[in-house]
Short mmCIF file of C-alpha atoms and ligand atoms in Angstrom, two decimals:
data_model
loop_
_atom_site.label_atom_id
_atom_site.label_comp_id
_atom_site.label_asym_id
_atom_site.label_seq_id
_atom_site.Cartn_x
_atom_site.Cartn_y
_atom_site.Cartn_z
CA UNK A 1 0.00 0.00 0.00
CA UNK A 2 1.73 3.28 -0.96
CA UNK A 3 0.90 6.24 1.96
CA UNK A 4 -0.08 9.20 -0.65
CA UNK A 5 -2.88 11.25 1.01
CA UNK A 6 -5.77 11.89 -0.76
CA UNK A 7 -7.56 15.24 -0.93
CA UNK A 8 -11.49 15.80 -2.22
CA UNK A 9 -11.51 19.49 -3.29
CA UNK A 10 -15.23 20.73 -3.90
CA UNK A 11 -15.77 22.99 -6.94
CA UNK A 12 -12.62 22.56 -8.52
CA UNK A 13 -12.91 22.94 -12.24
CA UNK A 14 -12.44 26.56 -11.78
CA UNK A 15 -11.53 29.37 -9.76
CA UNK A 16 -9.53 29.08 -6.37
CA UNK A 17 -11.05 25.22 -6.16
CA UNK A 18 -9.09 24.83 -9.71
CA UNK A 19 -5.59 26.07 -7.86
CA UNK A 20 -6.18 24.86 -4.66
CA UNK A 21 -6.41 21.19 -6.40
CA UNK A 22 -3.23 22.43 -8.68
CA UNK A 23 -1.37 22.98 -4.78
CA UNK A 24 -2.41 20.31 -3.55
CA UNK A 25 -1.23 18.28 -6.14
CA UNK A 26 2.24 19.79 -5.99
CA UNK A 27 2.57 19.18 -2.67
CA UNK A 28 1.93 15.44 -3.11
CA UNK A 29 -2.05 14.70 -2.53
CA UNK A 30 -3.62 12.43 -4.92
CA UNK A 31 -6.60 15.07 -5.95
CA UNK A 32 -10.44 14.26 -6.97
CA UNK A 33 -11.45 17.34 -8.66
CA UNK A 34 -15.22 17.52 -8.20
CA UNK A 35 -17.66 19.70 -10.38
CA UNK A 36 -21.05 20.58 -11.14
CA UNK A 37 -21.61 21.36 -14.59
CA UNK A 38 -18.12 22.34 -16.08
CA UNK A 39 -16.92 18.88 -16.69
CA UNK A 40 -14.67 19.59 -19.53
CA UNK A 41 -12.35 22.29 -17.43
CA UNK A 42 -12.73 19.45 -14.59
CA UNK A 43 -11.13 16.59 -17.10
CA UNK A 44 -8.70 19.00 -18.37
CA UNK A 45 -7.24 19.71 -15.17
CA UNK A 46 -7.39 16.68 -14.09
CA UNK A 47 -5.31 15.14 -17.19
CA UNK A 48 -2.73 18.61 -16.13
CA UNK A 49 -1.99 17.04 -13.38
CA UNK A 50 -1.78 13.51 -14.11
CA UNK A 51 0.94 14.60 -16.71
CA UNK A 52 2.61 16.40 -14.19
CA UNK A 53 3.04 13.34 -12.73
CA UNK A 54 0.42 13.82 -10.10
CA UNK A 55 -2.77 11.53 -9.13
CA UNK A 56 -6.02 12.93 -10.23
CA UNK A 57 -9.81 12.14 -10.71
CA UNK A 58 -12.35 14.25 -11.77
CA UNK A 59 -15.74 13.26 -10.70
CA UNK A 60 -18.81 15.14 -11.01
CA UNK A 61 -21.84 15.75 -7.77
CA UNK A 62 -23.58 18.46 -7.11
CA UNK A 63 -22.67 18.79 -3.47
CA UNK A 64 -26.11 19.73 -2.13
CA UNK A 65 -27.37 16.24 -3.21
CA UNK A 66 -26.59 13.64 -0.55
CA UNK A 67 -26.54 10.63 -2.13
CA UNK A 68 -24.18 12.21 -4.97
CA UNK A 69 -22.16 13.68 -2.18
CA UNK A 70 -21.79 10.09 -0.67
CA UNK A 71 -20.72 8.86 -4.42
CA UNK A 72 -18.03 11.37 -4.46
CA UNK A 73 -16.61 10.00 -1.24
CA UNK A 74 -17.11 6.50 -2.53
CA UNK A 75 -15.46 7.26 -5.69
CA UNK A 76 -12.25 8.65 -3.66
CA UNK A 77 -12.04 5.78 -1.42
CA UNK A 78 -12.54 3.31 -4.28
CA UNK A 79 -9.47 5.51 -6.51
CA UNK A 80 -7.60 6.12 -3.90
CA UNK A 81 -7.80 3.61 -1.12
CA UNK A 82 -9.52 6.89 1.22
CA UNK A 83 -10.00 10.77 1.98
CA UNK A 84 -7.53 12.31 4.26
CA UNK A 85 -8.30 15.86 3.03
CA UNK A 86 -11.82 17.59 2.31
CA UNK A 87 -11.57 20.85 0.92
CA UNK A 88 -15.08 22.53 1.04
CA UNK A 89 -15.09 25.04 -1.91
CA UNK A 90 -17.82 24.93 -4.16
CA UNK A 91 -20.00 27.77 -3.40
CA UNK A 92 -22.39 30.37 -5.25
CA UNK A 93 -22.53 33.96 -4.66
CA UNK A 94 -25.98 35.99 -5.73
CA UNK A 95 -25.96 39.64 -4.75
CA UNK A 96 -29.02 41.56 -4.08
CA UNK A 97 -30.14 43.46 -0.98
CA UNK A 98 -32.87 41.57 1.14
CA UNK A 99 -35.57 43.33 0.18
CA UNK A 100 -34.94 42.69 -3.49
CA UNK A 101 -33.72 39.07 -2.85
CA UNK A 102 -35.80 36.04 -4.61
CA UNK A 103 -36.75 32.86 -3.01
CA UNK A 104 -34.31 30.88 -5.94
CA UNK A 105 -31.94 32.43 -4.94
CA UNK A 106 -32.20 32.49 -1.50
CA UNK A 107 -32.81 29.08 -1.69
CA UNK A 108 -29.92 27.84 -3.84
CA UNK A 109 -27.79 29.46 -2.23
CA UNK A 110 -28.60 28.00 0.80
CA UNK A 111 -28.62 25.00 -1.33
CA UNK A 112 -25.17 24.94 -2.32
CA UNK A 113 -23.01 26.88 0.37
CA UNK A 114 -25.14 25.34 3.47
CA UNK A 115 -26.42 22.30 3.10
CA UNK A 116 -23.63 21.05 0.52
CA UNK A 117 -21.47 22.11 3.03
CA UNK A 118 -23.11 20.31 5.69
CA UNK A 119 -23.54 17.39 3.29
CA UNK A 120 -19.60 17.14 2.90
CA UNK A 121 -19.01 17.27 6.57
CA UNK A 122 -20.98 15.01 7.57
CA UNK A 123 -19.05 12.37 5.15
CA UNK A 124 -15.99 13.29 5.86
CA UNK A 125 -17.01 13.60 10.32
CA UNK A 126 -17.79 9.50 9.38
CA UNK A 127 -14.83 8.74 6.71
CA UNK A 128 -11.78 11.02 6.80
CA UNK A 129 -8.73 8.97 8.09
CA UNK A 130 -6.85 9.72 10.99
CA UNK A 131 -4.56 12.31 11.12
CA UNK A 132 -7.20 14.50 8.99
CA UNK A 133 -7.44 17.81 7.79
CA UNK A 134 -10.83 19.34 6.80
CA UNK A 135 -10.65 23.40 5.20
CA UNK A 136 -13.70 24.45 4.42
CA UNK A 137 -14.45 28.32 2.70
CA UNK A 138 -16.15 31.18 4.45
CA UNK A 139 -15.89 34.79 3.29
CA UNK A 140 -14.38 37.55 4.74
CA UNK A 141 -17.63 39.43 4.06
CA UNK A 142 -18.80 37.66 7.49
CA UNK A 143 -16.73 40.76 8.84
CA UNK A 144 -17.46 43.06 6.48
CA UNK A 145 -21.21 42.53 6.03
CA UNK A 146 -22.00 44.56 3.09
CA UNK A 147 -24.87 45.80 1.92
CA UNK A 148 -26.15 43.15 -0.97
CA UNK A 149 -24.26 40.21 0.50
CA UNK A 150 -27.21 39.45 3.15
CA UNK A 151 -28.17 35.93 2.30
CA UNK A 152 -24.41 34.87 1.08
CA UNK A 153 -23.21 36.23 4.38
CA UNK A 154 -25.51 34.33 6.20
CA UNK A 155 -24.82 30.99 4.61
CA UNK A 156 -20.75 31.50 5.41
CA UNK A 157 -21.49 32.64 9.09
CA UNK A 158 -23.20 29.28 9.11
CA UNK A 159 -20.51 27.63 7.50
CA UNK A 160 -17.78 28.92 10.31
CA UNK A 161 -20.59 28.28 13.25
CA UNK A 162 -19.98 24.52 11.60
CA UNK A 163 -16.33 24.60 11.88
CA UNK A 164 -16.03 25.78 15.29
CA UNK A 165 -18.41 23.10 16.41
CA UNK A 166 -17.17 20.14 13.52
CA UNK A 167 -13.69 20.60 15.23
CA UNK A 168 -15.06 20.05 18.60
CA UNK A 169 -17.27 16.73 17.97
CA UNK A 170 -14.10 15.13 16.44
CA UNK A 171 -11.86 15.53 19.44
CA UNK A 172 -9.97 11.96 19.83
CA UNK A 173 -9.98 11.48 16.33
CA UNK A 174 -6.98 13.50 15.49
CA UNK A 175 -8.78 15.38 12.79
CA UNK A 176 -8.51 19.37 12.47
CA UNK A 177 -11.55 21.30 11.03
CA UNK A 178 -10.91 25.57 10.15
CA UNK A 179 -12.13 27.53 7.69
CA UNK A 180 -10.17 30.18 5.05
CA UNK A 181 -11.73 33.20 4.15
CA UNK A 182 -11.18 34.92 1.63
CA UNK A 183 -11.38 38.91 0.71
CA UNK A 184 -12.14 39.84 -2.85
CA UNK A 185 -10.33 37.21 -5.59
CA UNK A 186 -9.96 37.54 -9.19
CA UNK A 187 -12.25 34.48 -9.81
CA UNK A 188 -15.46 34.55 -12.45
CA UNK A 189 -17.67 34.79 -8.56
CA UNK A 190 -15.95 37.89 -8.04
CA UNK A 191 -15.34 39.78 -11.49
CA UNK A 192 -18.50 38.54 -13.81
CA UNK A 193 -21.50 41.45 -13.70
CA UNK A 194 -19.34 44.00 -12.02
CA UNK A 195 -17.97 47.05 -14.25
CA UNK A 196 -14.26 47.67 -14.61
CA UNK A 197 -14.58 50.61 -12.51
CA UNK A 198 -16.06 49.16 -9.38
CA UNK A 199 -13.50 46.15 -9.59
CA UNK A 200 -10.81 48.68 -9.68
CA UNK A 201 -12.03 50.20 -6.66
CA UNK A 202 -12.50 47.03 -4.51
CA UNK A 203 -8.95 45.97 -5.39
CA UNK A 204 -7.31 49.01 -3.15
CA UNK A 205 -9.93 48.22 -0.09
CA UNK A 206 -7.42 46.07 1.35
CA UNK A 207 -3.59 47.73 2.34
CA UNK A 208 -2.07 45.44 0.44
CA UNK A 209 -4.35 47.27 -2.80
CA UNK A 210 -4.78 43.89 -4.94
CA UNK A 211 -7.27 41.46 -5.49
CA UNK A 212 -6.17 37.94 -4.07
CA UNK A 213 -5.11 35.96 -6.65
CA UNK A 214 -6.91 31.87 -6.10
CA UNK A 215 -2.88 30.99 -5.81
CA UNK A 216 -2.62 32.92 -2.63
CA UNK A 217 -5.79 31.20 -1.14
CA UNK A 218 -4.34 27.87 -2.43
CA UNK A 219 -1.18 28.58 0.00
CA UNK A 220 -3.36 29.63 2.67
CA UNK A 221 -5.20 25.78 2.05
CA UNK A 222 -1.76 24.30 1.57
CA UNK A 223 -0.61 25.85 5.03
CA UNK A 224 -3.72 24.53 6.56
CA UNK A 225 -3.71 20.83 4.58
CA UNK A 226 0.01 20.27 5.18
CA UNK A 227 2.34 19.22 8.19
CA UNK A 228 3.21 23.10 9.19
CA UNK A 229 -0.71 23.71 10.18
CA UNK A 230 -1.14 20.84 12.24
CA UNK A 231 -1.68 22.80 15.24
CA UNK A 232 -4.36 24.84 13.78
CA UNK A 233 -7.81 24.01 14.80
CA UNK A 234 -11.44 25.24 15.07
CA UNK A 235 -9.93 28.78 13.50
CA UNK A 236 -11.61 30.92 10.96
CA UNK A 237 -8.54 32.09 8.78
CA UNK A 238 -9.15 35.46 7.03
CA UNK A 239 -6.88 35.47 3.71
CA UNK A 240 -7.61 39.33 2.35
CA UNK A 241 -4.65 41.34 2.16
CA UNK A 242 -5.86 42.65 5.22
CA UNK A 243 -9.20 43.84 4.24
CA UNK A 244 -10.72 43.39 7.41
P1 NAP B 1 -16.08 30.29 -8.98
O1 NAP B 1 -14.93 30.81 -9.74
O2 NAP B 1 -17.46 30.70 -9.34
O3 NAP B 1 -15.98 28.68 -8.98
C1 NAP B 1 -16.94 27.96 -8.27
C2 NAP B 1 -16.64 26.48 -8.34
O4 NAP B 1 -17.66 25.80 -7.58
C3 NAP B 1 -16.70 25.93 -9.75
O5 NAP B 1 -15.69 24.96 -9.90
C4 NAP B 1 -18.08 25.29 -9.82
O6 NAP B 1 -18.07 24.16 -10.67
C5 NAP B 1 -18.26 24.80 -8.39
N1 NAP B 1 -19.66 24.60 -8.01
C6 NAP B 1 -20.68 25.49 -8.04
N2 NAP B 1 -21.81 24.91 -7.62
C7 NAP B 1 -21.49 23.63 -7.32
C8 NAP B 1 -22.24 22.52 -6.85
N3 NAP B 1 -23.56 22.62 -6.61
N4 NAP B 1 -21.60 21.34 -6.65
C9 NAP B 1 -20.28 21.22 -6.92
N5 NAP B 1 -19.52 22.23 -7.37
C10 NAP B 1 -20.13 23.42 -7.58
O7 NAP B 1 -15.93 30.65 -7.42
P2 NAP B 1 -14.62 30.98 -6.54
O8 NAP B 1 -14.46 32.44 -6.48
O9 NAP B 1 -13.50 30.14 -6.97
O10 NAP B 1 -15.16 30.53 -5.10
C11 NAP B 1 -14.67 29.41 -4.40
C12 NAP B 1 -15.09 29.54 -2.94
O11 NAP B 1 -14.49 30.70 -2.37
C13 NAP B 1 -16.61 29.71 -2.74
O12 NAP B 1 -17.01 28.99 -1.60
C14 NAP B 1 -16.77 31.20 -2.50
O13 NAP B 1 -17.91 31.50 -1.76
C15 NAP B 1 -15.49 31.49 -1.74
N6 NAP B 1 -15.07 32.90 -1.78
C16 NAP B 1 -14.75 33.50 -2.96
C17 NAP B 1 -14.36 34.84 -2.93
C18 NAP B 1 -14.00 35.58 -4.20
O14 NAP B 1 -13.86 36.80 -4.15
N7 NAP B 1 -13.84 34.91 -5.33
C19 NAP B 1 -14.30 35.55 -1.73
C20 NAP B 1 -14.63 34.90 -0.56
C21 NAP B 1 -15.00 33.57 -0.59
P3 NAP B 1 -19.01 24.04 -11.98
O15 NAP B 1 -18.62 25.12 -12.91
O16 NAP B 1 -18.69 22.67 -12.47
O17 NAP B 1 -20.42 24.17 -11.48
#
């Protein structure tokens, strides 16, 4: 039996899930790449890194299905031999003040950030191996609470109420559960609908005066997956450039 760990990164045919899967590969994780709908950037990636020598799967579930949820896990464990890593990335942003806000798209976000969240966790709380790391993604808009971001906010402030207690519940287990989040990153979630000119001013809210880039919340993941952040646990890490 060879000892590679094995990492299932959520929404990871694009965006930071896309580089975090690239990282994790680099550092040595065998990497299922799990979509929704873009299964051709999913394959592609996945074939990247299998030339670069790494281990990769692509395998598509919508993550706030439970039963395709537990066939993602299955799939990893049947690849792989098991999950020592959950990444929980895919998420959905829809801006639009309360009062304005639909029940779609309260619901799917809710859908998608929550309960595939929660769906994720609670595989991983029953099947990670020992020694396991789980990083799921908040927003640093849970500090910054924006006007438009009401119902997204709320679903990541559930997400890091998760974490706090996830780590808990798996004391004995030698499992660590956190959470990264992010400030604004040049990702299609971030840029698409939003004119050049209001992009341009978000970039300089933080001191550092750039967007993220999903590389630098791939470290932050890396830190978190990898021997150096082993001490880390039940922490909400804010990677912004000092945004908030
Ligand atoms: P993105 O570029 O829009 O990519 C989203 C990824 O999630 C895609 O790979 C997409 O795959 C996948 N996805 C969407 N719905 C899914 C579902 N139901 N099941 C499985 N996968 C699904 O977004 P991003 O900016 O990289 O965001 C990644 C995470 O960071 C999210 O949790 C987001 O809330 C968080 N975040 C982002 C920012 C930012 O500024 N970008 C800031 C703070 C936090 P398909 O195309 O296959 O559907």
């Amino acid at each position: 039996m060879n000892n590679q760990k094995v990492a299932i990164v959520t929404g990871s045919s694009r965006g930071i899930g896309a580089a975090v899967a690239q990282r994790l590969a680099d550092d040595g994780f065998a990497v299922i790449i799990n979509y929704s709908g873009s299964a051709a950037a999913a394959e592609t990636l996945a074939r990247q890194l299998v030339q670069q020598g790494g281990q990769a799967l692509a395998v598509q579930a919508d993550v706030s299905d439970p039963a395709a949820v537990r066939a993602l896990f299955d799939a990893a464990e049947r690849t792989f031999g098991g999950v020592d890593v959950l990444v929980n990335n895919a998420g959905i942003m829809v801006n639009a003040p309360i009062g304005e806000t639909d029940d779609a798209s309260f619901d799917r976000q809710i859908a998608i950030n929550l309960k595939g969240s929660f769906n994720t966790l609670r595989e991983a709380a029953r099947r990670l191996r020992n020694g396991g790391r789980i990083i799921n993604f908040s927003s640093s808009v849970v500090g910054m609470l924006q006007p438009t971001y009401g119902v997204y906010a709320a679903t990541k402030a559930a997400v890091e109420a998760m974490t706090s207690v996830l780590a808990k519940e798996l004391r004995g287990k030698n499992i660590t559960v956190n959470a990264v989040a992010p400030g604004p990153t040049a990702t299609d979630l971030f840029l698409n609908g939003k004119p050049q000119e209001l992009v341009d001013r978000l970039s300089k809210l933080a001191p550092l005066e750039r967007l993220g880039q999903p590389q630098d919340i791939a470290a932050t993941v890396a830190f978190l997956a990898g021997a150096d952040g082993s001490w880390i646990n039940g922490q909400i890490l804010r990677a912004n450039g000092g945004i908030i």
